[in-house]
Amino acid sequence: MYTTLRFFAGICQAGVGLATFVLATEILGPSKRALAGSLAGAFFAIGIMLFAYIARMITNWRVLSILTSAPGVLAILYYWFLPESPRWLLSQGKVLKAEAILKHIAVKNGRGEKVDHIKLIVPPVSHTRRSYSMLDLFRHPVLRRRTVIQFYSWFVNSAVYYGLTIGAAGLSSNKYFSEALSGLIEMPGYVISPILLNRVGRRYSLVGAMLVGGVACTVILFLPAGETYIKTALALLGKLGISISFTFIYVHSAELYPTVVRNAGLGLCSVAARLGGTVAPLLIPLGTVYPNLQFLVFGLLTFTAGLFNFGLPETLNKNLPETIEELDGINPHKTETMMIDLPDDRVKLLEAAMMEEEDQTTEC
């Protein structure tokens, strides 16, 4: 019974986390997406530290499970407070609802004078009232390329992240302290993440974090016996790199997929991450076959994933694609043309409502 309930809890948790990030991506302006992704990762790290402390104080697993699961019930209240994504509503042809939400956002952001200018036109019939599935991710050549790279990257990020998190207990004689430390080491990364994403860019930030984490983990294999402190420092550096890349990949992936398949795309990426999380505990025992062999595997996985991400386009200051049709005719080998901007008038409309630009809102 316990295993069954934990199984469904895991399914729900993954779905809630994914839907939350997609909604935040579609309802926030471009300059705020990096901050939102970093804050999500920061609270995840705080949860790791808090859980280590609670587990140290409460040794009864039943009480621990109830105490750490009960706060999730409060999420039901979000139904009455969070608006639907106006981008999704527009893609489904629900123009009046999308306009109402944009007007509400404009008023709340102190842009009430812009409300009368908010008027959307009905998208072409071919762009609405059609059901999209994960199969659509593989029918279009650009989407297929992005999806394959993203699937591998999410698998690696999850496998290495949870592998290093679980393995942190073996870095010190005090497993609770080691676990809390693995969460604490992530915090500096979340502080600098918005800066890197908005100045260096999504792609190079993601690649850089993966390469640093991969090299740090790989070097551990070649350390002489007894270098405990250096091993711990490199393992924590690897954890820092992979945790930052996990934040980057959420933001980058959400901006790569068109609105009509964004849920499907990130859903498939989430499946890859869950597979990676499943594999993670199986990689840790490799250290019993050969000392620190698990770190070599973590390092190689992360390093290769970083190299693969060079094949994805930069999305910094690019407008979110709305439909798959917007990707037609793009050369998949030229980064600067892999993303098609929305019409300028629509961008100004959305940005004015969300306080991203001072440009005057016009009709779409």
XYZ file of C-alpha atoms in Angstrom:
364
model
C 0.000 0.000 0.000
C 2.798 2.411 0.906
C 4.615 1.765 -2.372
C 1.408 2.269 -4.370
C 0.638 5.561 -2.674
C 4.199 6.810 -3.159
C 3.943 5.842 -6.830
C 0.880 8.042 -7.361
C 2.390 10.797 -5.239
C 5.393 10.822 -7.550
C 3.180 11.026 -10.637
C 1.220 13.960 -9.217
C 4.325 15.781 -8.001
C 5.994 15.579 -11.400
C 2.847 16.809 -13.145
C 2.338 19.722 -10.768
C 5.962 20.842 -11.038
C 5.907 20.714 -14.821
C 2.565 22.514 -15.215
C 3.707 25.200 -12.771
C 6.819 25.983 -14.788
C 4.975 25.993 -18.116
C 2.383 28.411 -16.718
C 5.088 30.682 -15.312
C 6.903 30.674 -18.656
C 3.822 31.580 -20.675
C 2.452 34.238 -18.347
C 5.722 36.035 -17.534
C 7.628 38.369 -19.820
C 11.044 37.408 -21.269
C 13.140 39.276 -18.685
C 11.414 37.568 -15.755
C 11.633 33.943 -16.921
C 15.230 33.497 -15.789
C 14.416 34.833 -12.325
C 11.362 32.587 -12.041
C 13.379 29.515 -12.987
C 16.121 30.382 -10.503
C 13.648 30.929 -7.673
C 12.043 27.551 -8.368
C 15.433 25.848 -8.139
C 16.375 27.790 -5.006
C 13.275 26.658 -3.143
C 13.982 23.088 -4.239
C 17.448 23.349 -2.663
C 15.944 24.854 0.488
C 13.636 21.856 0.602
C 16.637 19.504 0.526
C 18.254 21.303 3.452
C 15.005 21.493 5.401
C 14.237 17.835 4.802
C 17.692 16.825 6.083
C 17.057 18.769 9.287
C 13.543 17.359 9.756
C 14.746 13.806 9.090
C 17.469 14.312 11.711
C 14.902 15.392 14.302
C 12.092 12.971 13.382
C 13.202 9.375 12.943
C 9.717 7.839 12.656
C 9.132 7.390 8.933
C 5.331 7.611 9.221
C 5.416 10.949 10.980
C 8.111 12.175 8.601
C 6.033 11.227 5.544
C 2.920 12.968 6.873
C 4.786 16.075 7.953
C 6.529 16.566 4.622
C 3.496 15.684 2.461
C 0.709 17.581 4.216
C 1.721 21.092 3.000
C 0.992 19.967 -0.567
C -2.742 20.095 0.207
C -2.524 23.889 0.301
C -1.772 23.861 -3.434
C -5.496 23.264 -4.038
C -6.028 26.950 -3.250
C -4.092 27.887 -6.373
C -7.153 26.995 -8.441
C -8.918 30.161 -7.283
C -5.925 32.486 -7.525
C -3.817 31.535 -10.566
C -5.001 32.662 -14.027
C -4.876 30.479 -17.117
C -2.105 31.079 -19.634
C -3.287 33.730 -22.131
C -0.919 32.263 -24.732
C -2.560 28.856 -24.421
C -6.049 30.371 -24.518
C -5.182 32.287 -27.681
C -3.752 29.151 -29.299
C -7.067 27.432 -28.561
C -9.119 30.257 -30.074
C -10.451 31.450 -26.685
C -9.737 35.088 -27.477
C -12.169 36.759 -25.053
C -10.790 34.812 -22.082
C -7.224 35.636 -23.103
C -8.110 39.326 -23.382
C -9.781 39.299 -19.962
C -6.680 37.830 -18.309
C -4.351 40.296 -20.070
C -6.529 43.183 -18.958
C -6.524 41.892 -15.386
C -2.715 41.603 -15.474
C -2.402 45.109 -16.902
C -4.558 46.585 -14.128
C -2.670 44.727 -11.384
C 0.642 45.916 -12.854
C -0.488 49.534 -12.779
C -1.088 49.659 -16.528
C -4.796 50.327 -16.385
C -4.501 52.954 -19.110
C -3.503 50.184 -21.541
C -6.648 48.118 -21.013
C -8.611 49.720 -23.855
C -5.783 48.884 -26.273
C -5.844 45.181 -25.503
C -7.702 43.486 -28.321
C -6.639 40.206 -29.862
C -7.715 38.800 -33.188
C -8.804 35.205 -33.702
C -5.830 33.083 -34.823
C -6.112 31.218 -38.159
C -8.318 28.144 -37.937
C -5.344 25.881 -38.722
C -3.668 27.084 -35.514
C -6.581 26.331 -33.188
C -9.026 23.615 -32.267
C -6.580 20.917 -33.065
C -5.273 18.377 -30.603
C -1.518 18.037 -30.401
C 0.364 15.113 -28.919
C 3.924 13.994 -28.337
C 3.937 12.506 -31.844
C 3.942 16.044 -33.252
C 7.327 16.570 -31.615
C 8.838 14.079 -34.067
C 6.972 15.035 -37.230
C 8.650 18.384 -37.720
C 12.419 18.206 -38.406
C 13.313 21.175 -36.176
C 11.175 19.907 -33.294
C 12.540 16.389 -33.746
C 16.133 17.609 -33.448
C 15.363 19.694 -30.385
C 13.382 16.931 -28.719
C 16.086 14.280 -29.090
C 18.761 16.561 -27.641
C 16.458 17.701 -24.858
C 15.433 14.151 -23.984
C 19.066 13.119 -23.467
C 19.904 16.316 -21.592
C 17.011 15.962 -19.158
C 17.857 12.308 -18.582
C 21.464 13.215 -17.777
C 20.575 16.177 -15.583
C 18.222 14.105 -13.469
C 20.468 11.039 -13.240
C 23.531 13.055 -12.221
C 21.661 15.482 -9.952
C 19.950 12.772 -7.928
C 22.993 10.523 -8.098
C 25.128 13.213 -6.471
C 22.354 14.090 -4.025
C 21.883 10.498 -2.889
C 25.617 9.871 -2.881
C 26.191 12.943 -0.712
C 25.479 10.823 2.362
C 28.762 8.994 1.766
C 30.869 12.161 1.678
C 30.836 12.541 5.457
C 30.296 10.450 8.564
C 27.168 12.531 9.253
C 24.707 11.740 6.468
C 22.276 14.477 7.508
C 24.973 17.137 7.375
C 26.174 15.890 3.990
C 22.658 15.959 2.575
C 22.041 19.484 3.845
C 25.408 20.578 2.463
C 24.510 19.241 -0.985
C 21.459 21.517 -0.934
C 23.372 24.498 0.432
C 26.012 24.278 -2.294
C 23.298 24.908 -4.895
C 22.325 28.315 -3.508
C 25.199 30.381 -5.003
C 24.287 29.013 -8.415
C 20.721 30.217 -8.132
C 21.940 33.684 -7.189
C 24.032 34.035 -10.346
C 21.661 32.101 -12.630
C 19.461 35.074 -13.640
C 22.564 37.133 -14.436
C 24.090 34.414 -16.601
C 20.837 33.628 -18.398
C 20.142 37.265 -19.241
C 23.701 38.285 -20.153
C 25.525 35.201 -21.402
C 22.426 33.582 -22.870
C 20.506 30.355 -22.322
C 22.563 28.026 -24.515
C 26.078 29.009 -23.471
C 25.097 29.172 -19.796
C 23.627 25.668 -19.997
C 26.605 24.252 -21.880
C 29.097 25.917 -19.530
C 27.397 24.593 -16.385
C 27.326 21.056 -17.782
C 30.955 21.116 -18.868
C 32.140 22.432 -15.494
C 30.102 19.825 -13.633
C 31.270 17.060 -15.968
C 34.954 17.907 -15.613
C 34.687 18.197 -11.808
C 33.120 14.737 -11.492
C 35.544 13.131 -13.955
C 38.659 14.421 -12.140
C 37.596 12.623 -8.950
C 38.470 9.270 -10.526
C 42.123 10.272 -10.816
C 42.575 11.514 -7.247
C 44.996 9.531 -5.075
C 43.532 7.621 -2.147
C 43.011 9.653 1.000
C 42.237 12.985 -0.679
C 38.857 13.186 1.052
C 38.587 16.956 1.201
C 39.472 17.435 -2.456
C 37.025 14.697 -3.423
C 34.274 16.366 -1.406
C 35.043 19.763 -2.939
C 34.968 18.386 -6.498
C 31.766 16.434 -5.837
C 30.114 19.583 -4.511
C 31.396 21.547 -7.522
C 29.859 18.902 -9.762
C 26.606 19.216 -7.807
C 26.730 22.986 -8.205
C 27.231 22.686 -11.966
C 24.456 20.146 -12.502
C 21.996 22.014 -10.265
C 22.583 25.235 -12.202
C 22.192 23.406 -15.500
C 18.912 21.928 -14.261
C 17.640 25.472 -13.760
C 18.937 26.566 -17.153
C 17.439 23.607 -18.994
C 13.951 24.315 -17.629
C 14.071 27.862 -18.973
C 15.720 26.930 -22.270
C 13.412 23.996 -23.003
C 10.265 25.989 -22.322
C 11.393 28.661 -24.779
C 12.305 26.165 -27.501
C 8.842 24.628 -27.898
C 5.861 26.366 -29.539
C 2.908 27.053 -27.271
C 0.703 24.391 -28.886
C 3.167 21.608 -27.987
C 4.981 23.138 -25.017
C 3.169 20.949 -22.496
C 3.783 17.851 -24.610
C 7.456 18.722 -25.111
C 8.182 19.397 -21.476
C 6.085 16.379 -20.556
C 8.353 14.155 -22.629
C 11.391 15.857 -21.102
C 9.934 15.134 -17.677
C 9.625 11.463 -18.622
C 13.329 11.483 -19.496
C 14.104 13.100 -16.151
C 12.094 10.484 -14.293
C 14.015 7.752 -16.110
C 17.249 9.441 -15.121
C 16.123 9.616 -11.516
C 15.327 5.904 -11.638
C 18.785 5.061 -12.969
C 20.623 7.279 -10.447
C 20.563 4.840 -7.481
C 21.832 2.067 -9.768
C 24.931 4.059 -10.714
C 26.118 4.766 -7.178
C 27.171 1.118 -6.446
C 29.662 1.370 -9.318
C 32.016 2.749 -6.691
C 32.273 -0.742 -5.229
C 33.450 -2.127 -8.579
C 36.216 0.449 -8.880
C 36.832 3.409 -6.527
C 34.967 6.528 -7.664
C 33.823 4.903 -10.901
C 30.358 6.374 -10.431
C 31.826 9.877 -10.635
C 33.441 9.055 -13.980
C 30.038 7.981 -15.334
C 28.407 11.132 -13.949
C 31.139 13.256 -15.490
C 31.028 11.693 -18.944
C 27.243 11.862 -19.099
C 27.214 15.528 -18.127
C 30.081 16.478 -20.444
C 28.535 14.833 -23.513
C 25.132 16.372 -22.786
C 26.805 19.767 -22.652
C 28.377 19.230 -26.065
C 25.060 18.121 -27.580
C 23.419 21.350 -26.415
C 25.657 23.301 -28.782
C 23.220 22.026 -31.424
C 20.308 23.985 -29.949
C 19.507 27.638 -30.736
C 19.855 30.598 -28.413
C 16.505 31.874 -27.105
C 17.619 34.973 -25.188
C 15.457 37.978 -26.137
C 13.561 35.802 -28.608
C 9.778 35.669 -28.584
C 8.091 32.424 -27.672
C 6.931 30.549 -30.803
C 3.189 30.008 -30.783
C 2.621 27.401 -33.493
C 4.543 24.646 -35.230
C 3.885 26.407 -38.529
C 6.165 29.227 -37.405
C 9.108 26.847 -37.652
C 8.523 25.998 -41.318
C 11.239 26.998 -43.732
C 13.903 27.490 -41.046
C 17.434 26.205 -41.570
C 17.964 23.956 -38.496
C 21.736 24.419 -38.752
C 21.692 28.182 -38.390
C 21.133 29.159 -34.776
C 20.129 32.729 -35.488
C 17.176 31.628 -37.635
C 15.871 28.663 -35.706
C 13.353 30.765 -33.744
C 10.699 32.849 -35.487
C 9.559 35.995 -33.655
C 5.926 36.775 -33.119
C 4.587 39.818 -34.997
C 5.870 43.004 -33.350
C 2.408 44.315 -32.546
C 1.482 41.172 -30.590
C 4.772 41.235 -28.694
C 4.197 44.858 -27.660
C 0.710 43.980 -26.500
C 1.840 41.138 -24.279
C 4.861 42.994 -22.936
C 2.856 46.085 -22.029
C 0.395 44.009 -20.065
C 3.180 42.199 -18.243
C 5.363 45.284 -17.572
C 8.224 44.135 -19.750
C 8.427 47.108 -22.101
C 7.286 50.728 -22.275
C 6.311 50.349 -25.922
C 2.802 51.419 -26.789
C 0.326 48.538 -27.076
C -1.328 48.116 -30.428
C -3.890 45.723 -31.820
C -2.800 42.284 -33.000
